[in-house]
Short mmCIF file of C-alpha atoms in Angstrom, two decimals:
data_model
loop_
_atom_site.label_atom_id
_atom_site.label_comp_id
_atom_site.label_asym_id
_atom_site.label_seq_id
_atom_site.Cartn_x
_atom_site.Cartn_y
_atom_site.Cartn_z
CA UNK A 3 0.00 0.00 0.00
CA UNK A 4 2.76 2.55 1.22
CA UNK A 5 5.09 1.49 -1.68
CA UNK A 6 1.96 2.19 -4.45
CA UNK A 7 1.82 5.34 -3.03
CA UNK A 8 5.70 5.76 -3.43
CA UNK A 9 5.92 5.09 -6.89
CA UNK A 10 2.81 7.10 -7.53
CA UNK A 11 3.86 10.52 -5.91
CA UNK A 12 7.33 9.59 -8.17
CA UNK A 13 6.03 9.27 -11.19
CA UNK A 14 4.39 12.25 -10.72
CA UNK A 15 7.36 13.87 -9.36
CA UNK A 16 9.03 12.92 -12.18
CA UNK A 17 6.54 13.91 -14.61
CA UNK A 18 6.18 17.22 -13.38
CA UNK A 19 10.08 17.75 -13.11
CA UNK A 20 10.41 16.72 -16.92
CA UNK A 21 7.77 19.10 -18.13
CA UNK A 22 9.37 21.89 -15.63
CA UNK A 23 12.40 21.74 -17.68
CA UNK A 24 11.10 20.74 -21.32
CA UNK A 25 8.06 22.95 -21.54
CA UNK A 26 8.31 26.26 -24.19
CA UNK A 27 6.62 28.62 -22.12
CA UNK A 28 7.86 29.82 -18.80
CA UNK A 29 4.40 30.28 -17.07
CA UNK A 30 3.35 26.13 -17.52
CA UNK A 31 6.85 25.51 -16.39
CA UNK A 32 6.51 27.09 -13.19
CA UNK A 33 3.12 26.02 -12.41
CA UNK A 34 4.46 22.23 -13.04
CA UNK A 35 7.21 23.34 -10.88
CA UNK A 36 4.19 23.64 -8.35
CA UNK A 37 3.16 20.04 -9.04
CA UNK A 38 6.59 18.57 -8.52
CA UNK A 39 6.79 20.63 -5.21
CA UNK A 40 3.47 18.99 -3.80
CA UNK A 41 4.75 15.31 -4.78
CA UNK A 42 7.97 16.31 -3.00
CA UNK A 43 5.48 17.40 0.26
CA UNK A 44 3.80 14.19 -0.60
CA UNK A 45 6.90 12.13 0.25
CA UNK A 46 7.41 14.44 3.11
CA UNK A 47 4.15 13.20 4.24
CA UNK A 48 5.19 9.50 3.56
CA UNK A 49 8.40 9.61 5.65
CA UNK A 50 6.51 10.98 8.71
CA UNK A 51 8.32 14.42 8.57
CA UNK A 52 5.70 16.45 9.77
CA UNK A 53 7.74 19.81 9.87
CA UNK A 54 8.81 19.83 6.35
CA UNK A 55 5.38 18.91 4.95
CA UNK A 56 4.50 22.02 6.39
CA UNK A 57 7.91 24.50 5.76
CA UNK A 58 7.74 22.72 1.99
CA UNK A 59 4.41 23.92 1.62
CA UNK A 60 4.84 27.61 2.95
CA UNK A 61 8.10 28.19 1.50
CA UNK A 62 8.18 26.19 -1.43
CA UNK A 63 4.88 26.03 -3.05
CA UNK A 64 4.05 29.30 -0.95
CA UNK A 65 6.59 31.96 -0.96
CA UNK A 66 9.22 30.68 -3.69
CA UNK A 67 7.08 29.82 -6.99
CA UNK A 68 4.81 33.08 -5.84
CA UNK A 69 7.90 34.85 -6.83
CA UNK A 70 8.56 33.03 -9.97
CA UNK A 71 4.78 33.65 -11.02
CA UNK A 72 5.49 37.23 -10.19
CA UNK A 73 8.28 37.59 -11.91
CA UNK A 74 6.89 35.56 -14.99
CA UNK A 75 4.33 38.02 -15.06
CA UNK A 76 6.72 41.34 -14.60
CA UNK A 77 9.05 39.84 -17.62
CA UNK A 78 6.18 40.10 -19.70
CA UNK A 79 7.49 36.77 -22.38
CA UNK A 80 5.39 37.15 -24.82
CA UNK A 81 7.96 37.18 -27.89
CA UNK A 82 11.33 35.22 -27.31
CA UNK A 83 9.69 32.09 -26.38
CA UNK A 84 12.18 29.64 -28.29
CA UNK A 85 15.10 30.35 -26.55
CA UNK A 86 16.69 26.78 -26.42
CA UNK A 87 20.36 26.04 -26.66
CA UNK A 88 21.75 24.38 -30.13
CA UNK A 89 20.85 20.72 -30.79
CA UNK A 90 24.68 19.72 -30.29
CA UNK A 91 24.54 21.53 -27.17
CA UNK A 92 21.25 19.93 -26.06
CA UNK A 93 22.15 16.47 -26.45
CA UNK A 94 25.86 17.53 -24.75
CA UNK A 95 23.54 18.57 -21.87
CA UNK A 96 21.55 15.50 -22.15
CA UNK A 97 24.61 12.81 -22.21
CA UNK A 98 26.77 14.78 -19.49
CA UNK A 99 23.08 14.44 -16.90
CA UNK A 100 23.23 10.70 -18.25
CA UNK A 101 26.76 9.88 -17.05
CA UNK A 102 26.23 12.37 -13.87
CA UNK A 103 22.85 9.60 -12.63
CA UNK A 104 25.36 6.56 -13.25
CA UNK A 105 28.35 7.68 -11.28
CA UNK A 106 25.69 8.73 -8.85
CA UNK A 107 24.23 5.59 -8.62
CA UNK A 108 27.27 3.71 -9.32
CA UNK A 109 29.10 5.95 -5.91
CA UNK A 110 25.52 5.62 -3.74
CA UNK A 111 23.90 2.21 -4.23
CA UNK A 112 25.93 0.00 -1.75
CA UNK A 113 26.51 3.34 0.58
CA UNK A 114 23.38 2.07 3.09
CA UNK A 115 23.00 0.02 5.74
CA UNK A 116 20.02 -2.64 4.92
CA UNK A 117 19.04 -2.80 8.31
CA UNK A 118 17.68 0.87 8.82
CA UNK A 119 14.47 -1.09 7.49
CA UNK A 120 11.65 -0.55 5.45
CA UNK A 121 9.09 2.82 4.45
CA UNK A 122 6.20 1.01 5.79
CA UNK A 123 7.97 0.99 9.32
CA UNK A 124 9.50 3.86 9.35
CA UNK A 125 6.61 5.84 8.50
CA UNK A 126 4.99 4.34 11.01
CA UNK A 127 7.23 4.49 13.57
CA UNK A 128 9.79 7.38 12.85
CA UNK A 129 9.22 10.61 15.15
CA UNK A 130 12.17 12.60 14.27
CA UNK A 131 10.27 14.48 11.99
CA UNK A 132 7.46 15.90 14.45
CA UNK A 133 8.00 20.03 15.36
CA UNK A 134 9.11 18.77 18.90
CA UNK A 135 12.40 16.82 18.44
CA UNK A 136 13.46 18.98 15.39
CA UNK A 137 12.25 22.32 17.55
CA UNK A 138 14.93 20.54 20.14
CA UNK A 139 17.70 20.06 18.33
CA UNK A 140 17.33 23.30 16.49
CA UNK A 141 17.44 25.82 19.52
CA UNK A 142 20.02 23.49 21.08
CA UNK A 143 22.33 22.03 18.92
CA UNK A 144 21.96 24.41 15.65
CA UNK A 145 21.23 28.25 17.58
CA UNK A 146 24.23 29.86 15.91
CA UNK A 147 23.71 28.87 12.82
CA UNK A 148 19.74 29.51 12.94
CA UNK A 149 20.32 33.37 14.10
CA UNK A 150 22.85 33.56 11.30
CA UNK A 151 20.16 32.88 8.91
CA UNK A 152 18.14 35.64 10.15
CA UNK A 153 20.74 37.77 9.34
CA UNK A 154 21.30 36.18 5.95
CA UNK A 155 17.50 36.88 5.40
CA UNK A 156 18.08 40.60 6.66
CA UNK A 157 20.99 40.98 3.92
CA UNK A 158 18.80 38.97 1.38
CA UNK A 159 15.55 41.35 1.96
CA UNK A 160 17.74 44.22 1.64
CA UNK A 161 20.01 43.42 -1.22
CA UNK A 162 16.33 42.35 -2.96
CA UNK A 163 15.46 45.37 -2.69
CA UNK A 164 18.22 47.76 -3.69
CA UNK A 165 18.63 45.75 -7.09
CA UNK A 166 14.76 45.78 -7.71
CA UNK A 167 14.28 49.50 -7.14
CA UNK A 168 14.12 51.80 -10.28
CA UNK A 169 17.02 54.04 -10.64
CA UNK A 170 16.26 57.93 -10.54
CA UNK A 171 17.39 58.37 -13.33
CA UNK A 172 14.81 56.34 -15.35
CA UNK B 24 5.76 -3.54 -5.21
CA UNK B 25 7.74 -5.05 -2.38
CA UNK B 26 9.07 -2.96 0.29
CA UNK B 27 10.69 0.68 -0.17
CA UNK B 28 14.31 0.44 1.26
CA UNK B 29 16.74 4.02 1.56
CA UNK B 30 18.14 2.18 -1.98
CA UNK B 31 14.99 3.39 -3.64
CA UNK B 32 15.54 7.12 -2.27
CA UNK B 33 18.90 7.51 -3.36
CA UNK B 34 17.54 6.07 -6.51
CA UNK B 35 14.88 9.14 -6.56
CA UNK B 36 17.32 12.04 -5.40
CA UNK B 37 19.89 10.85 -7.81
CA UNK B 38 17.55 10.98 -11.25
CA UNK B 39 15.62 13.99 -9.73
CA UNK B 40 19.27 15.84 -9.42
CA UNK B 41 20.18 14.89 -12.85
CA UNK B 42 16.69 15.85 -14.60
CA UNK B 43 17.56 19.39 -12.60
CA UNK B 44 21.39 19.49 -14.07
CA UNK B 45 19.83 18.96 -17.68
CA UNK B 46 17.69 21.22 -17.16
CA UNK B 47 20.56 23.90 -16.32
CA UNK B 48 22.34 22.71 -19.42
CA UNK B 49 20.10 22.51 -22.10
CA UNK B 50 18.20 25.57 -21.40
CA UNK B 51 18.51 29.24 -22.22
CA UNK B 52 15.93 30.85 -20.21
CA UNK B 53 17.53 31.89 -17.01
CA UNK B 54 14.16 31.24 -14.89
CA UNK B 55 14.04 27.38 -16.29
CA UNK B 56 17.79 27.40 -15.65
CA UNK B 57 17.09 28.23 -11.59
CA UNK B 58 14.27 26.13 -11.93
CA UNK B 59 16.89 23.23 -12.29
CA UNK B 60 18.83 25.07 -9.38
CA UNK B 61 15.55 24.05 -7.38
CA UNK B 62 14.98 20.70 -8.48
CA UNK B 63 18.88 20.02 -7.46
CA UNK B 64 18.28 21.51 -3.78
CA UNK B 65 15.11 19.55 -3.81
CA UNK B 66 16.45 16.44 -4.75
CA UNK B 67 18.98 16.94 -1.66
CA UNK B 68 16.57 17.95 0.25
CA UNK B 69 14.68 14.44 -0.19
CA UNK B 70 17.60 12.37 0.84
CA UNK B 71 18.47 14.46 3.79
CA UNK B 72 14.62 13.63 5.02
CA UNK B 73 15.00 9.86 3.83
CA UNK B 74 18.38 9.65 5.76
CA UNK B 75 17.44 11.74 8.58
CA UNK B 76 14.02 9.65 8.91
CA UNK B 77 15.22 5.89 8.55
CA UNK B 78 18.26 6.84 10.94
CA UNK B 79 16.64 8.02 13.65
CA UNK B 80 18.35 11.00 13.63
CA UNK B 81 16.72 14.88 13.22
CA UNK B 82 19.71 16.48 12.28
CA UNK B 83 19.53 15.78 8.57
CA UNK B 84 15.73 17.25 8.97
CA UNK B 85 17.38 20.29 10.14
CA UNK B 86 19.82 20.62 7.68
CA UNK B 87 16.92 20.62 5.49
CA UNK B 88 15.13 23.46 6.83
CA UNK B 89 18.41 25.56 6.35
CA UNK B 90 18.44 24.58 3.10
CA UNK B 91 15.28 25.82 2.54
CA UNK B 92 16.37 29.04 3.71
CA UNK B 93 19.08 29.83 1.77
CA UNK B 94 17.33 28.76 -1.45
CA UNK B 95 14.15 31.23 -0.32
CA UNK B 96 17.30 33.82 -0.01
CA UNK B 97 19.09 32.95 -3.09
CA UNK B 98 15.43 33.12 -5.22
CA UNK B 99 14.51 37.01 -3.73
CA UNK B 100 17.98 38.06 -4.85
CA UNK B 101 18.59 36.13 -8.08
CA UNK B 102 15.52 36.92 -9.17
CA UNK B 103 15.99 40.81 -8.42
CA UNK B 104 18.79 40.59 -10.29
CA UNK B 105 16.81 38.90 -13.17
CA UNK B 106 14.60 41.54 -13.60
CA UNK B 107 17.50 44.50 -12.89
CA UNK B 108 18.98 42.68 -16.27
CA UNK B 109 16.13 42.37 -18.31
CA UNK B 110 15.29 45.64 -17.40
CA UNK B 111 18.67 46.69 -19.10
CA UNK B 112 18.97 43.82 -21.92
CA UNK B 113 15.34 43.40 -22.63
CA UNK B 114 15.98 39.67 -22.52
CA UNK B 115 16.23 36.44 -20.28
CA UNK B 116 18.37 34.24 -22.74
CA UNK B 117 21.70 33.96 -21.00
CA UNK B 118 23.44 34.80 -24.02
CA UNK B 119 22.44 38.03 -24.26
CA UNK B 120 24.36 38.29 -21.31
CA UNK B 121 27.46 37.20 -22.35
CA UNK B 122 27.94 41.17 -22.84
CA UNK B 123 29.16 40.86 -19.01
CA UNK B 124 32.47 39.18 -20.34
CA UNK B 125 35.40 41.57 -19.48
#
């Protein structure tokens, strides 16, 4: 049952993902790029990791593709749609992302330990990914580098704004 | 079906971080080509949670969540930067932008 759901939410991950980056126009792209988020909160969901379900969903699907739509929108695209890269390019592209998934899987594949066990148990089972435990271990073990990101937001916020503001003289 | 191992996620992340690298390379629309930034982070992002989950251990989780941060951060500014550029080369095809070359 749990694995049928698995290879459901990643074919449709998948699906979504290969229409994000084949599709001509820019707007369909980033509303698949919406799909493939949710299958992504979908195996959130299946691993028990109750916190990112929710963080995906707000700052993925929310915050992050709101901006793309926005700036979709701004761009206004109607003209240069066929902006690909040459065929011998392309297929360059295609055989390098080819050989990068088998070293990948060639490096990875023996890399785990069989005994972790199964999806169907750990979902079941697994409660590092409740708001609790991570809450925990973030305000005690990661502080530092959780207040730095606040100030990486601050500097992000404000650099976002300087470059988007009209100049004067325009 | 049989049973869903960590195999099977390192599986996932690894084709979902090369569909995202194609998508970098054979595109010329700088939005698609982030897009591909995102599907890379994302595909991380999944085995972090798989890892993190079938270990026992939150810290992956919460490497995650920073993650997410910085990419939120690196999408407000690239894409004020996007539209600073098109704003001045009336274009999002990266090689009209090969103008930046020294």
């Amino acid at each position: 049952m749990i694995s049928i759901a698995f290879y459901l939410l990643t074919a449709l991950l998948f699906s979504a993902a290969l229409m994000v980056i084949l599709s001509k126009n820019p707007m369909s792209s980033v509303l698949w790029m919406v799909v493939a988020f949710f299958a992504i909160t979908g195996h959130y969901v299946l691993l028990n990791a109750q916190f990112l379900v929710v963080v995906n969903m707000v700052v993925y699907a929310g915050a992050i593709m709101v901006l793309f739509i926005y700036t979709v929108m701004l761009l206004n695209l109607s003209k240069d749609n066929d902006n690909r890269a040459s065929l011998l390019v392309r297929l360059a592209g295609i055989v390098s992302g080819g050989l990068l998934l088998t070293v990948l899987i060639a490096a990875l594949r023996r890399s785990t330990d069989a005994a972790v066990g199964d999806l169907a148990q750990v979902g079941a089972t697994s409660l590092v990914g409740l708001v609790k435990p991570l809450g925990l271990a973030l305000f005690r073990d990661f502080l530092v580098p959780f207040e730095l990101s606040s100030a990486l937001f601050l500097a992000a916020l404000v650099g976002a704004v300087a470059l988007g503001k009209k100049e004067a003289s325009d | 079906m049989g049973t869903i191992t960590l195999d099977h996620y390192i599986y996932l992340a690894s084709a979902l971080f090369a569909v995202g690298v194609v998508g970098v390379l054979i595109r010329r629309n700088i939005l698609i080509m982030m897009m591909g930034i995102e599907l890379m982070l994302n595909a991380v992002n999944i085995l972090l949670a798989a890892t993190s989950a079938f270990n026992g251990d939150s810290a992956g989780q919460v490497f995650v969540f920073f993650i997410m941060l910085v990419a939120a951060a690196e999408i407000a500014v690239g894409l004020a930067i996007i539209t600073m550029i098109y704003r001045n080369t009336g274009s999002i095809d990266v090689k009209d932008y090969s103008r930046l070359k020294g």
